PDB file of C-alpha atoms and ligand atoms in Angstrom:
ATOM      1  CA  UNK A 140      73.764 -44.711  47.177  1.00 90.00           C
ATOM      2  CA  UNK A 141      71.836 -47.943  47.476  1.00 92.00           C
ATOM      3  CA  UNK A 142      71.605 -50.144  44.429  1.00 93.00           C
ATOM      4  CA  UNK A 143      69.461 -53.180  43.884  1.00 96.00           C
ATOM      5  CA  UNK A 144      71.174 -56.315  42.670  1.00 97.00           C
ATOM      6  CA  UNK A 145      69.648 -57.998  39.643  1.00 97.00           C
ATOM      7  CA  UNK A 146      68.477 -60.801  41.914  1.00 97.00           C
ATOM      8  CA  UNK A 147      66.814 -58.456  44.404  1.00 98.00           C
ATOM      9  CA  UNK A 148      65.107 -56.574  41.608  1.00 97.00           C
ATOM     10  CA  UNK A 149      63.672 -59.840  40.268  1.00 97.00           C
ATOM     11  CA  UNK A 150      62.528 -61.001  43.694  1.00 98.00           C
ATOM     12  CA  UNK A 151      60.831 -57.710  44.510  1.00 98.00           C
ATOM     13  CA  UNK A 152      59.087 -57.554  41.133  1.00 97.00           C
ATOM     14  CA  UNK A 153      57.531 -60.967  41.635  1.00 98.00           C
ATOM     15  CA  UNK A 154      55.430 -59.629  44.522  1.00 98.00           C
ATOM     16  CA  UNK A 155      51.875 -58.475  44.046  1.00 97.00           C
ATOM     17  CA  UNK A 156      49.117 -57.288  46.342  1.00 98.00           C
ATOM     18  CA  UNK A 157      49.240 -54.910  49.263  1.00 98.00           C
ATOM     19  CA  UNK A 158      50.243 -54.795  52.900  1.00 98.00           C
ATOM     20  CA  UNK A 159      49.268 -52.263  55.532  1.00 97.00           C
ATOM     21  CA  UNK A 160      51.763 -49.514  56.302  1.00 97.00           C
ATOM     22  CA  UNK A 161      51.850 -50.660  59.936  1.00 95.00           C
ATOM     23  CA  UNK A 162      54.446 -53.216  58.820  1.00 95.00           C
ATOM     24  CA  UNK A 163      56.893 -50.415  57.974  1.00 96.00           C
ATOM     25  CA  UNK A 164      55.794 -48.110  60.802  1.00 96.00           C
ATOM     26  CA  UNK A 165      56.487 -50.838  63.388  1.00 95.00           C
ATOM     27  CA  UNK A 166      59.921 -51.374  61.829  1.00 96.00           C
ATOM     28  CA  UNK A 167      60.679 -47.688  62.096  1.00 96.00           C
ATOM     29  CA  UNK A 168      59.731 -47.501  65.758  1.00 94.00           C
ATOM     30  CA  UNK A 169      62.023 -50.457  66.518  1.00 96.00           C
ATOM     31  CA  UNK A 170      64.877 -49.042  64.398  1.00 97.00           C
ATOM     32  CA  UNK A 171      64.557 -45.576  65.931  1.00 96.00           C
ATOM     33  CA  UNK A 172      65.343 -47.030  69.353  1.00 95.00           C
ATOM     34  CA  UNK A 173      68.712 -48.289  68.096  1.00 93.00           C
ATOM     35  CA  UNK A 174      69.603 -45.763  65.437  1.00 95.00           C
ATOM     36  CA  UNK A 175      67.939 -42.510  66.509  1.00 92.00           C
ATOM     37  CA  UNK A 176      65.144 -40.411  65.123  1.00 88.00           C
ATOM     38  CA  UNK A 177      66.891 -39.229  62.000  1.00 91.00           C
ATOM     39  CA  UNK A 178      66.482 -42.521  60.169  1.00 96.00           C
ATOM     40  CA  UNK A 179      63.189 -41.707  58.414  1.00 96.00           C
ATOM     41  CA  UNK A 180      64.959 -39.322  56.035  1.00 96.00           C
ATOM     42  CA  UNK A 181      67.599 -41.939  55.224  1.00 96.00           C
ATOM     43  CA  UNK A 182      65.021 -44.644  54.631  1.00 97.00           C
ATOM     44  CA  UNK A 183      62.998 -42.406  52.351  1.00 96.00           C
ATOM     45  CA  UNK A 184      66.117 -41.446  50.397  1.00 97.00           C
ATOM     46  CA  UNK A 185      67.160 -45.098  50.099  1.00 97.00           C
ATOM     47  CA  UNK A 186      63.721 -46.150  48.864  1.00 97.00           C
ATOM     48  CA  UNK A 187      63.840 -43.367  46.324  1.00 97.00           C
ATOM     49  CA  UNK A 188      67.276 -44.413  45.078  1.00 97.00           C
ATOM     50  CA  UNK A 189      66.075 -47.888  44.201  1.00 97.00           C
ATOM     51  CA  UNK A 190      62.896 -46.637  42.574  1.00 97.00           C
ATOM     52  CA  UNK A 191      60.336 -47.460  45.249  1.00 97.00           C
ATOM     53  CA  UNK A 192      59.490 -44.117  46.731  1.00 94.00           C
ATOM     54  CA  UNK A 193      57.272 -43.973  49.751  1.00 96.00           C
ATOM     55  CA  UNK A 194      56.271 -40.981  51.857  1.00 96.00           C
ATOM     56  CA  UNK A 195      57.559 -42.382  55.144  1.00 95.00           C
ATOM     57  CA  UNK A 196      56.651 -39.175  57.014  1.00 95.00           C
ATOM     58  CA  UNK A 197      52.988 -39.279  56.120  1.00 96.00           C
ATOM     59  CA  UNK A 198      51.987 -42.935  55.914  1.00 96.00           C
ATOM     60  CA  UNK A 199      49.319 -44.054  58.408  1.00 97.00           C
ATOM     61  CA  UNK A 200      49.233 -47.559  59.939  1.00 94.00           C
ATOM     62  CA  UNK A 201      46.085 -48.560  58.045  1.00 95.00           C
ATOM     63  CA  UNK A 202      47.190 -47.311  54.608  1.00 97.00           C
ATOM     64  CA  UNK A 203      47.622 -49.943  51.922  1.00 98.00           C
ATOM     65  CA  UNK A 204      51.032 -50.018  50.290  1.00 98.00           C
ATOM     66  CA  UNK A 205      52.315 -52.407  47.604  1.00 98.00           C
ATOM     67  CA  UNK A 206      54.041 -55.498  49.042  1.00 98.00           C
ATOM     68  CA  UNK A 207      56.846 -54.835  46.529  1.00 98.00           C
ATOM     69  CA  UNK A 208      57.589 -51.544  48.340  1.00 98.00           C
ATOM     70  CA  UNK A 209      57.705 -53.380  51.654  1.00 98.00           C
ATOM     71  CA  UNK A 210      60.181 -55.903  50.215  1.00 98.00           C
ATOM     72  CA  UNK A 211      62.294 -53.067  48.786  1.00 98.00           C
ATOM     73  CA  UNK A 212      62.272 -51.574  52.283  1.00 98.00           C
ATOM     74  CA  UNK A 213      63.956 -54.755  53.577  1.00 98.00           C
ATOM     75  CA  UNK A 214      66.870 -54.232  51.209  1.00 98.00           C
ATOM     76  CA  UNK A 215      67.165 -50.563  52.200  1.00 98.00           C
ATOM     77  CA  UNK A 216      67.049 -51.461  55.887  1.00 97.00           C
ATOM     78  CA  UNK A 217      69.784 -54.079  55.495  1.00 97.00           C
ATOM     79  CA  UNK A 218      72.047 -51.694  53.568  1.00 97.00           C
ATOM     80  CA  UNK A 219      71.509 -48.646  55.791  1.00 97.00           C
ATOM     81  CA  UNK A 220      72.023 -50.412  59.086  1.00 96.00           C
ATOM     82  CA  UNK A 221      74.464 -53.019  57.830  1.00 97.00           C
ATOM     83  CA  UNK A 222      72.360 -55.903  59.139  1.00 97.00           C
ATOM     84  CA  UNK A 223      73.304 -59.553  58.894  1.00 97.00           C
ATOM     85  CA  UNK A 224      70.724 -62.364  58.950  1.00 96.00           C
ATOM     86  CA  UNK A 225      70.682 -62.514  62.734  1.00 97.00           C
ATOM     87  CA  UNK A 226      70.184 -58.739  62.869  1.00 97.00           C
ATOM     88  CA  UNK A 227      67.180 -59.024  60.539  1.00 98.00           C
ATOM     89  CA  UNK A 228      65.763 -61.865  62.609  1.00 98.00           C
ATOM     90  CA  UNK A 229      66.206 -59.899  65.818  1.00 97.00           C
ATOM     91  CA  UNK A 230      64.223 -56.954  64.479  1.00 97.00           C
ATOM     92  CA  UNK A 231      61.484 -59.477  63.643  1.00 97.00           C
ATOM     93  CA  UNK A 232      61.434 -60.548  67.291  1.00 96.00           C
ATOM     94  CA  UNK A 233      61.225 -56.960  68.504  1.00 96.00           C
ATOM     95  CA  UNK A 234      58.336 -56.175  66.156  1.00 95.00           C
ATOM     96  CA  UNK A 235      56.468 -59.268  67.335  1.00 93.00           C
ATOM     97  CA  UNK A 236      56.795 -57.977  70.897  1.00 90.00           C
ATOM     98  CA  UNK A 237      55.052 -54.747  69.908  1.00 86.00           C
ATOM     99  CA  UNK A 238      52.246 -56.414  67.972  1.00 77.00           C
ATOM    100  CA  UNK A 239      51.607 -59.197  70.465  1.00 71.00           C
ATOM    101  CA  UNK A 240      51.554 -56.896  73.463  1.00 65.00           C
ATOM    102  CA  UNK A 241      49.154 -54.574  71.669  1.00 61.00           C
ATOM    103  CA  UNK A 242      46.746 -57.412  71.170  1.00 66.00           C
ATOM    104  CA  UNK A 243      46.991 -59.443  74.348  1.00 62.00           C
ATOM    105  CA  UNK A 244      47.687 -58.160  77.824  1.00 57.00           C
ATOM    106  CA  UNK A 245      48.915 -61.549  78.971  1.00 58.00           C
ATOM    107  CA  UNK A 246      50.111 -64.699  77.296  1.00 60.00           C
ATOM    108  CA  UNK A 247      48.202 -66.687  79.909  1.00 60.00           C
ATOM    109  CA  UNK A 248      45.072 -66.168  77.851  1.00 64.00           C
ATOM    110  CA  UNK A 249      46.548 -67.548  74.669  1.00 76.00           C
ATOM    111  CA  UNK A 250      46.962 -71.205  73.777  1.00 85.00           C
ATOM    112  CA  UNK A 251      48.850 -72.844  70.939  1.00 87.00           C
ATOM    113  CA  UNK A 252      45.535 -74.023  69.501  1.00 88.00           C
ATOM    114  CA  UNK A 253      44.265 -70.454  69.507  1.00 85.00           C
ATOM    115  CA  UNK A 254      47.339 -69.229  67.652  1.00 84.00           C
ATOM    116  CA  UNK A 255      46.964 -72.039  65.115  1.00 87.00           C
ATOM    117  CA  UNK A 256      43.285 -71.275  64.593  1.00 89.00           C
ATOM    118  CA  UNK A 257      43.787 -67.550  64.143  1.00 88.00           C
ATOM    119  CA  UNK A 258      47.034 -67.552  62.192  1.00 90.00           C
ATOM    120  CA  UNK A 259      45.512 -67.049  58.750  1.00 93.00           C
ATOM    121  CA  UNK A 260      43.170 -64.256  59.832  1.00 91.00           C
ATOM    122  CA  UNK A 261      46.082 -62.573  61.635  1.00 89.00           C
ATOM    123  CA  UNK A 262      48.085 -62.741  58.397  1.00 94.00           C
ATOM    124  CA  UNK A 263      45.166 -61.293  56.437  1.00 94.00           C
ATOM    125  CA  UNK A 264      45.067 -58.240  58.716  1.00 92.00           C
ATOM    126  CA  UNK A 265      48.497 -57.346  57.352  1.00 95.00           C
ATOM    127  CA  UNK A 266      48.678 -58.819  53.865  1.00 97.00           C
ATOM    128  CA  UNK A 267      46.160 -58.949  51.048  1.00 97.00           C
ATOM    129  CA  UNK A 268      47.747 -62.081  49.584  1.00 97.00           C
ATOM    130  CA  UNK A 269      49.253 -65.256  50.986  1.00 98.00           C
ATOM    131  CA  UNK A 270      47.716 -68.121  52.915  1.00 97.00           C
ATOM    132  CA  UNK A 271      48.854 -69.516  56.229  1.00 96.00           C
ATOM    133  CA  UNK A 272      48.427 -73.214  57.005  1.00 95.00           C
ATOM    134  CA  UNK A 273      49.292 -74.778  60.319  1.00 95.00           C
ATOM    135  CA  UNK A 274      50.109 -78.358  59.430  1.00 95.00           C
ATOM    136  CA  UNK A 275      51.207 -79.393  62.905  1.00 95.00           C
ATOM    137  CA  UNK A 276      50.598 -77.912  66.369  1.00 93.00           C
ATOM    138  CA  UNK A 277      51.708 -80.353  69.031  1.00 93.00           C
ATOM    139  CA  UNK A 278      52.335 -79.127  72.591  1.00 91.00           C
ATOM    140  CA  UNK A 279      53.494 -82.629  73.651  1.00 93.00           C
ATOM    141  CA  UNK A 280      56.118 -82.882  70.922  1.00 96.00           C
ATOM    142  CA  UNK A 281      56.757 -79.135  71.325  1.00 96.00           C
ATOM    143  CA  UNK A 282      56.523 -78.567  67.620  1.00 96.00           C
ATOM    144  CA  UNK A 283      54.629 -76.195  65.368  1.00 96.00           C
ATOM    145  CA  UNK A 284      54.742 -76.201  61.581  1.00 97.00           C
ATOM    146  CA  UNK A 285      53.598 -73.115  59.700  1.00 97.00           C
ATOM    147  CA  UNK A 286      53.340 -72.914  55.924  1.00 98.00           C
ATOM    148  CA  UNK A 287      53.009 -69.706  53.954  1.00 98.00           C
ATOM    149  CA  UNK A 288      51.679 -70.263  50.456  1.00 98.00           C
ATOM    150  CA  UNK A 289      50.802 -67.977  47.530  1.00 98.00           C
ATOM    151  CA  UNK A 290      53.208 -65.338  48.723  1.00 98.00           C
ATOM    152  CA  UNK A 291      56.596 -64.447  47.234  1.00 98.00           C
ATOM    153  CA  UNK A 292      58.304 -62.030  49.644  1.00 98.00           C
ATOM    154  CA  UNK A 293      62.083 -61.711  49.728  1.00 98.00           C
ATOM    155  CA  UNK A 294      64.815 -63.786  51.455  1.00 98.00           C
ATOM    156  CA  UNK A 295      65.210 -60.990  54.029  1.00 98.00           C
ATOM    157  CA  UNK A 296      61.484 -61.096  54.730  1.00 98.00           C
ATOM    158  CA  UNK A 297      61.753 -64.883  55.239  1.00 98.00           C
ATOM    159  CA  UNK A 298      64.443 -64.242  57.878  1.00 98.00           C
ATOM    160  CA  UNK A 299      62.318 -61.531  59.455  1.00 98.00           C
ATOM    161  CA  UNK A 300      59.404 -63.968  59.759  1.00 98.00           C
ATOM    162  CA  UNK A 301      61.662 -66.506  61.478  1.00 98.00           C
ATOM    163  CA  UNK A 302      62.320 -64.006  64.254  1.00 98.00           C
ATOM    164  CA  UNK A 303      58.733 -62.780  64.340  1.00 96.00           C
ATOM    165  CA  UNK A 304      57.253 -66.281  64.657  1.00 95.00           C
ATOM    166  CA  UNK A 305      59.867 -67.300  67.207  1.00 96.00           C
ATOM    167  CA  UNK A 306      58.824 -64.430  69.463  1.00 94.00           C
ATOM    168  CA  UNK A 307      55.054 -64.927  69.080  1.00 91.00           C
ATOM    169  CA  UNK A 308      55.337 -68.629  69.946  1.00 92.00           C
ATOM    170  CA  UNK A 309      57.659 -67.778  72.839  1.00 92.00           C
ATOM    171  CA  UNK A 310      54.865 -65.628  74.297  1.00 88.00           C
ATOM    172  CA  UNK A 311      52.497 -68.563  74.042  1.00 89.00           C
ATOM    173  CA  UNK A 312      54.621 -71.473  75.272  1.00 91.00           C
ATOM    174  CA  UNK A 313      56.860 -69.505  77.651  1.00 90.00           C
ATOM    175  CA  UNK A 314      59.975 -71.414  76.568  1.00 93.00           C
ATOM    176  CA  UNK A 315      62.914 -70.561  74.371  1.00 95.00           C
ATOM    177  CA  UNK A 316      61.771 -71.222  70.808  1.00 97.00           C
ATOM    178  CA  UNK A 317      63.830 -71.944  67.729  1.00 98.00           C
ATOM    179  CA  UNK A 318      62.339 -71.222  64.324  1.00 98.00           C
ATOM    180  CA  UNK A 319      63.957 -72.333  61.094  1.00 98.00           C
ATOM    181  CA  UNK A 320      62.628 -72.033  57.593  1.00 98.00           C
ATOM    182  CA  UNK A 321      62.878 -75.551  56.262  1.00 98.00           C
ATOM    183  CA  UNK A 322      61.450 -74.992  52.812  1.00 98.00           C
ATOM    184  CA  UNK A 323      61.558 -71.727  50.890  1.00 98.00           C
ATOM    185  CA  UNK A 324      60.484 -70.337  47.548  1.00 97.00           C
ATOM    186  CA  UNK A 325      63.983 -68.895  47.158  1.00 97.00           C
ATOM    187  CA  UNK A 326      65.588 -72.288  47.719  1.00 97.00           C
ATOM    188  CA  UNK A 327      63.624 -74.342  45.188  1.00 96.00           C
ATOM    189  CA  UNK A 328      60.644 -74.869  47.488  1.00 97.00           C
ATOM    190  CA  UNK A 329      57.065 -74.409  46.362  1.00 97.00           C
ATOM    191  CA  UNK A 330      56.163 -72.288  49.430  1.00 98.00           C
ATOM    192  CA  UNK A 331      57.693 -71.176  52.744  1.00 98.00           C
ATOM    193  CA  UNK A 332      57.632 -73.661  55.607  1.00 98.00           C
ATOM    194  CA  UNK A 333      58.695 -72.795  59.152  1.00 98.00           C
ATOM    195  CA  UNK A 334      59.424 -75.354  61.843  1.00 98.00           C
ATOM    196  CA  UNK A 335      59.233 -74.149  65.433  1.00 98.00           C
ATOM    197  CA  UNK A 336      60.494 -76.211  68.355  1.00 98.00           C
ATOM    198  CA  UNK A 337      61.010 -75.392  72.027  1.00 97.00           C
ATOM    199  CA  UNK A 338      62.600 -76.785  75.184  1.00 92.00           C
TER     200      UNK A 338
HETATM  201 ZN1   ZN B 450      61.113 -68.220  52.371  1.00 76.24          ZN
END
């Protein structure tokens, strides 16, 4: 039986707006590779137990689902598969591989400037709310700063984004990338700020 902590319940409740079901569907296809094809049932049961039921078997990638359900899914995922922060981040990387490779056949066509320019519209394809600002994109200094504003999320989602962004920027710069969330809404910040650096 999965139970939400008081903290998690508060965090999840603070979210508004929708996301597309692709976010969860991509997770499931990554998780199925490691944990087998029976996981959908368990996820659905877990979501139900914490009061965020979702018909995992019938959702379509383009369906709109509440962001709060997606954040509840992060808690269920962590509990079911016993994930630590690095585990959550690694799933983020794997999901970025799927979404990037769907969109671009080769990273050779994508520049850092292009990523910076399209970041907010890419976000909007997934989430109704939240704004992405690129405050620094410097290939010389090998540094990219991404801010996510007007979006609550959940600490596990913040970790997930670290991995996701790390992988996307890896595809673009072709070097090992490190992403750390320097400022966060859950650590007294006024938004989420990610710093990416590479070799
Ligand atoms: Zn954060």
